[in-house]
CSV table of C-alpha atoms and ligand atoms in Angstrom, one decimal:
chain,number,residue,atom,x,y,z
A,561,MET,CA,109.7,108.0,129.5
A,562,GLN,CA,109.3,111.4,130.9
A,563,PRO,CA,110.5,112.6,134.4
A,564,LEU,CA,108.2,112.4,137.5
A,565,PRO,CA,106.6,115.4,138.7
A,566,LEU,CA,108.4,117.5,141.6
A,567,ILE,CA,105.6,120.3,141.3
A,568,SER,CA,102.4,119.1,139.8
A,569,ALA,CA,100.3,121.0,137.1
A,570,GLN,CA,97.6,121.5,140.0
A,571,ASP,CA,99.9,122.9,142.6
A,572,ILE,CA,101.5,125.1,139.9
A,573,ALA,CA,98.1,126.5,138.9
A,574,ALA,CA,97.0,127.1,142.5
A,575,ARG,CA,100.2,128.7,143.3
A,576,VAL,CA,100.2,130.9,140.0
A,577,ALA,CA,96.7,132.2,140.8
A,578,ALA,CA,97.6,133.3,144.4
A,579,LEU,CA,100.7,135.1,142.8
A,580,GLY,CA,98.6,136.8,140.7
A,581,SER,CA,96.6,138.1,143.5
A,582,GLU,CA,99.3,138.9,145.7
A,583,ILE,CA,101.0,141.0,142.8
A,584,ALA,CA,97.5,142.8,142.0
A,585,ALA,CA,97.3,143.6,145.8
A,586,GLN,CA,100.9,144.9,146.4
A,587,LEU,CA,101.6,146.9,143.3
A,588,PRO,CA,100.4,150.4,142.6
A,589,ASP,CA,96.8,150.2,141.2
A,590,GLU,CA,98.4,151.1,137.5
A,591,THR,CA,99.1,149.6,134.2
A,592,LEU,CA,101.7,146.8,134.8
A,593,THR,CA,104.3,145.9,132.5
A,594,ALA,CA,105.3,142.3,132.6
A,595,VAL,CA,108.5,141.5,131.2
A,596,GLY,CA,109.4,137.7,130.6
A,597,VAL,CA,112.7,136.3,130.1
A,598,LEU,CA,113.0,134.0,127.4
A,599,CYS,CA,113.0,131.4,126.8
A,600,GLY,CA,112.3,129.6,130.3
A,601,ALA,CA,109.7,132.0,131.4
A,602,PHE,CA,107.2,131.9,128.5
A,603,VAL,CA,104.6,129.3,130.0
A,604,PHE,CA,104.8,130.7,133.3
A,605,MET,CA,104.4,134.4,132.1
A,606,ALA,CA,101.3,133.3,129.9
A,607,ASP,CA,99.5,131.8,132.9
A,608,LEU,CA,100.7,134.5,135.5
A,609,VAL,CA,99.6,137.7,133.3
A,610,ARG,CA,96.1,135.9,133.3
A,611,ALA,CA,95.9,135.5,136.9
A,612,ILE,CA,96.7,139.6,137.3
A,613,PRO,CA,93.2,141.4,137.5
A,614,ARG,CA,94.8,144.5,136.0
A,615,ASP,CA,95.9,146.2,132.5
A,616,VAL,CA,99.2,144.4,131.8
A,617,ARG,CA,101.6,145.2,128.8
A,618,CYS,CA,103.6,142.3,127.9
A,619,ASP,CA,107.2,142.3,126.4
A,620,PHE,CA,109.9,139.8,126.5
A,621,LEU,CA,113.6,139.8,126.7
A,622,GLY,CA,115.9,137.1,125.1
A,623,VAL,CA,118.8,136.2,127.0
A,624,ARG,CA,121.8,133.9,126.9
A,625,SER,CA,124.1,133.2,129.9
A,626,TYR,CA,128.1,132.6,129.0
A,627,GLY,CA,130.0,130.5,130.9
A,628,ALA,CA,131.2,127.0,131.9
A,629,ALA,CA,129.1,124.1,130.9
A,630,THR,CA,127.0,123.9,134.0
A,631,GLU,CA,127.7,127.4,135.6
A,632,THR,CA,126.5,130.8,134.9
A,633,SER,CA,129.0,133.2,134.6
A,634,GLY,CA,126.4,136.3,135.3
A,635,VAL,CA,127.6,137.7,131.8
A,636,VAL,CA,124.4,137.7,129.7
A,637,GLN,CA,124.1,138.5,126.1
A,638,ILE,CA,120.7,140.0,125.4
A,639,THR,CA,119.5,138.1,122.2
A,640,SER,CA,116.3,140.1,121.8
A,641,ASP,CA,115.5,143.5,123.3
A,642,LEU,CA,112.3,144.8,124.5
A,643,ASN,CA,109.9,146.5,122.1
A,644,LEU,CA,108.2,148.9,124.9
A,645,PRO,CA,109.9,151.6,126.6
A,646,LEU,CA,110.0,151.2,130.4
A,647,ALA,CA,110.4,154.7,131.5
A,648,GLY,CA,107.8,155.7,133.9
A,649,GLN,CA,106.2,152.3,134.0
A,650,HIS,CA,105.4,149.9,136.7
A,651,VAL,CA,107.7,146.9,135.8
A,652,LEU,CA,107.5,143.2,136.8
A,653,LEU,CA,110.2,141.2,135.7
A,654,VAL,CA,109.2,137.2,135.1
A,655,GLU,CA,111.6,134.7,135.8
A,656,ASP,CA,111.4,130.9,135.5
A,657,ILE,CA,114.2,130.2,138.3
A,658,VAL,CA,116.6,132.2,140.1
A,659,ASP,CA,119.6,130.1,140.8
A,660,THR,CA,123.0,131.9,141.6
A,661,GLY,CA,121.3,135.1,140.9
A,662,LEU,CA,123.9,136.2,138.5
A,663,THR,CA,121.6,136.4,135.6
A,664,LEU,CA,119.0,138.5,137.6
A,665,ARG,CA,121.6,140.9,139.1
A,666,TYR,CA,122.4,141.7,135.4
A,667,LEU,CA,118.8,142.1,134.3
A,668,LEU,CA,117.8,144.2,137.1
A,669,ASP,CA,120.9,146.7,136.5
A,670,LEU,CA,119.6,146.8,132.7
A,671,LEU,CA,116.1,147.5,133.5
A,672,GLU,CA,116.7,150.0,136.3
A,673,ALA,CA,118.7,152.1,133.9
A,674,ARG,CA,115.5,152.7,131.5
A,675,GLY,CA,114.0,154.7,134.5
A,676,PRO,CA,110.9,152.5,135.2
A,677,ALA,CA,108.5,154.2,138.2
A,678,SER,CA,109.1,150.7,140.0
A,679,LEU,CA,110.8,147.2,139.4
A,680,HIS,CA,109.6,144.3,140.9
A,681,VAL,CA,110.7,140.7,140.5
A,682,CYS,CA,108.5,137.4,140.2
A,683,THR,CA,110.1,134.3,139.8
A,684,LEU,CA,108.4,130.8,139.7
A,685,LEU,CA,111.2,128.9,141.1
A,686,ASN,CA,114.0,129.8,143.7
A,687,LYS,CA,117.1,127.7,144.9
A,688,PRO,CA,118.3,129.7,147.7
A,689,SER,CA,121.2,127.2,148.5
A,690,ARG,CA,122.8,128.2,145.4
A,691,ARG,CA,122.8,132.0,145.6
A,692,ARG,CA,126.0,134.1,144.9
A,693,VAL,CA,124.7,137.5,144.8
A,694,SER,CA,121.7,138.7,146.6
A,695,VAL,CA,118.8,139.7,144.7
A,696,PRO,CA,115.4,141.0,145.9
A,697,LEU,CA,112.5,138.5,145.1
A,698,ASP,CA,109.2,140.2,145.5
A,699,PHE,CA,107.2,137.1,144.6
A,700,VAL,CA,108.5,133.4,144.6
A,701,GLY,CA,106.3,130.8,143.6
A,702,PHE,CA,108.3,127.8,145.1
A,703,ASP,CA,111.5,127.6,147.0
A,704,ILE,CA,113.1,124.3,145.8
A,705,PRO,CA,116.5,122.1,146.7
A,706,ASP,CA,119.4,122.2,144.8
A,707,ARG,CA,118.2,119.8,141.9
A,708,PHE,CA,118.2,120.5,138.2
A,709,VAL,CA,114.7,121.0,137.1
A,710,VAL,CA,112.9,121.1,133.9
A,711,GLY,CA,109.3,121.6,132.6
A,712,TYR,CA,106.8,124.0,132.3
A,713,GLY,CA,109.1,126.1,130.5
A,714,LEU,CA,112.4,124.9,131.8
A,715,ASP,CA,114.7,122.9,129.5
A,716,ALA,CA,117.6,120.6,129.5
A,717,GLY,CA,119.2,120.8,126.3
A,718,GLN,CA,115.9,122.5,124.5
A,719,LYS,CA,113.8,119.3,125.7
A,720,TYR,CA,111.2,119.3,128.2
A,721,ARG,CA,109.9,122.7,128.0
A,722,ASN,CA,106.4,121.4,127.1
A,723,LEU,CA,106.0,119.5,130.3
A,724,PRO,CA,102.8,120.8,132.3
A,725,TYR,CA,104.5,120.1,135.4
A,726,VAL,CA,108.1,120.7,137.0
A,727,ALA,CA,110.5,117.6,137.3
A,728,ALA,CA,114.0,117.1,138.6
A,729,ILE,CA,116.5,115.4,136.4
A,730,ASP,CA,119.5,115.3,138.7
A,731,GLU,CA,121.4,112.7,136.7
A,732,GLN,CA,121.5,114.9,133.6
A,733,GLN,CA,124.1,118.0,133.6
A,734,PRO,CA,122.3,121.3,132.3
A,735,PRO,CA,123.9,122.3,128.9
A,736,THR,CA,125.1,125.6,128.4
A,737,SER,CA,122.8,126.1,125.4
A,738,SER,CA,119.6,125.9,127.8
A,739,ARG,CA,120.6,128.8,129.9
B,952,IMP,P1,121.3,132.2,137.6
B,952,IMP,O1,122.2,133.1,136.7
B,952,IMP,O2,122.3,131.2,138.1
B,952,IMP,O3,120.5,132.6,138.8
B,952,IMP,O4,120.4,131.3,136.4
B,952,IMP,C1,120.2,131.5,135.4
B,952,IMP,C2,119.7,130.9,134.5
B,952,IMP,O5,120.1,129.5,134.6
B,952,IMP,C3,118.1,130.6,134.6
B,952,IMP,O6,117.2,131.5,134.4
B,952,IMP,C4,117.6,129.4,133.9
B,952,IMP,O7,117.4,129.7,132.6
B,952,IMP,C5,118.7,128.6,134.1
B,952,IMP,N1,118.8,127.5,135.1
B,952,IMP,C6,119.2,127.6,136.2
B,952,IMP,N2,118.8,126.5,137.1
B,952,IMP,C7,118.0,125.7,136.4
B,952,IMP,C8,117.3,124.5,136.3
B,952,IMP,O8,117.6,124.0,137.6
B,952,IMP,N3,116.7,124.0,135.3
B,952,IMP,C9,116.5,124.9,133.8
B,952,IMP,N4,117.3,125.9,134.0
B,952,IMP,C10,118.1,126.6,134.9
B,953,MG,MG1,115.6,132.1,133.2
C-alpha cells in the first residue's frame, strides 16, 4: 500500500510553476547554473528548471551525510562533484528538503569558495522547527511540520522516490543510507 499524500501532485506542480516565475523575476537576467543535490532533488530539479524561462545550465552534486541513524551530523561526503566551474556564475542550489540545515550550511560554504557571481537556494520543502543552524532560503516550495516525508524524489531506505506526490510516513525511522 502506498502512503497517503501530504502534498498532492497538483499542488506541487502549481507551486513549482510559481517558483520558476519567482526565480526568473528575482535573479539577474543572465544564464543560471542550477545545482541539484542528489539524489533527493532530482525530480524537483527536473520540473523546476523547465519552469524557469531562462538559459539554465544544469549540474549535480552527489552527497552523503555521516551521522547517527536518524540525525544528520552536518559532515557531508561529496560522492560526485560538479562538472561545471562556478566561478563568475549565477548559481541556484536546488535541495529537496532543509531539515536541521547542517547539510545546506556545508554545501553553501563549499560552493561559495568556488567564486560564483551569486549564490541562491531553492528548496522544495522546509522543516523550520528542526533548524539547528541558520541558513538563507531564498525560495521555498512548502513549509512542513516535523514529519518524515517521502516521494517526489525523497526516500526512506531508497524507497518511494518515484511517488508523484509527497507523503508522510512517521512510523518509519529514516535510515542513514537515505540521506
Ligand atoms: P539536514 O542536514 O538535516 O537539513 O537534512 C539533510 C538531508 O536529510 C536532506 O537533504 C534529506 O536528504 C534528508 N532528509 C531530512 N528530512 C527528511 C525527510 O523528512 N524525508 C527524507 N529525507 C529527509
Ligand atoms: Mg537533500
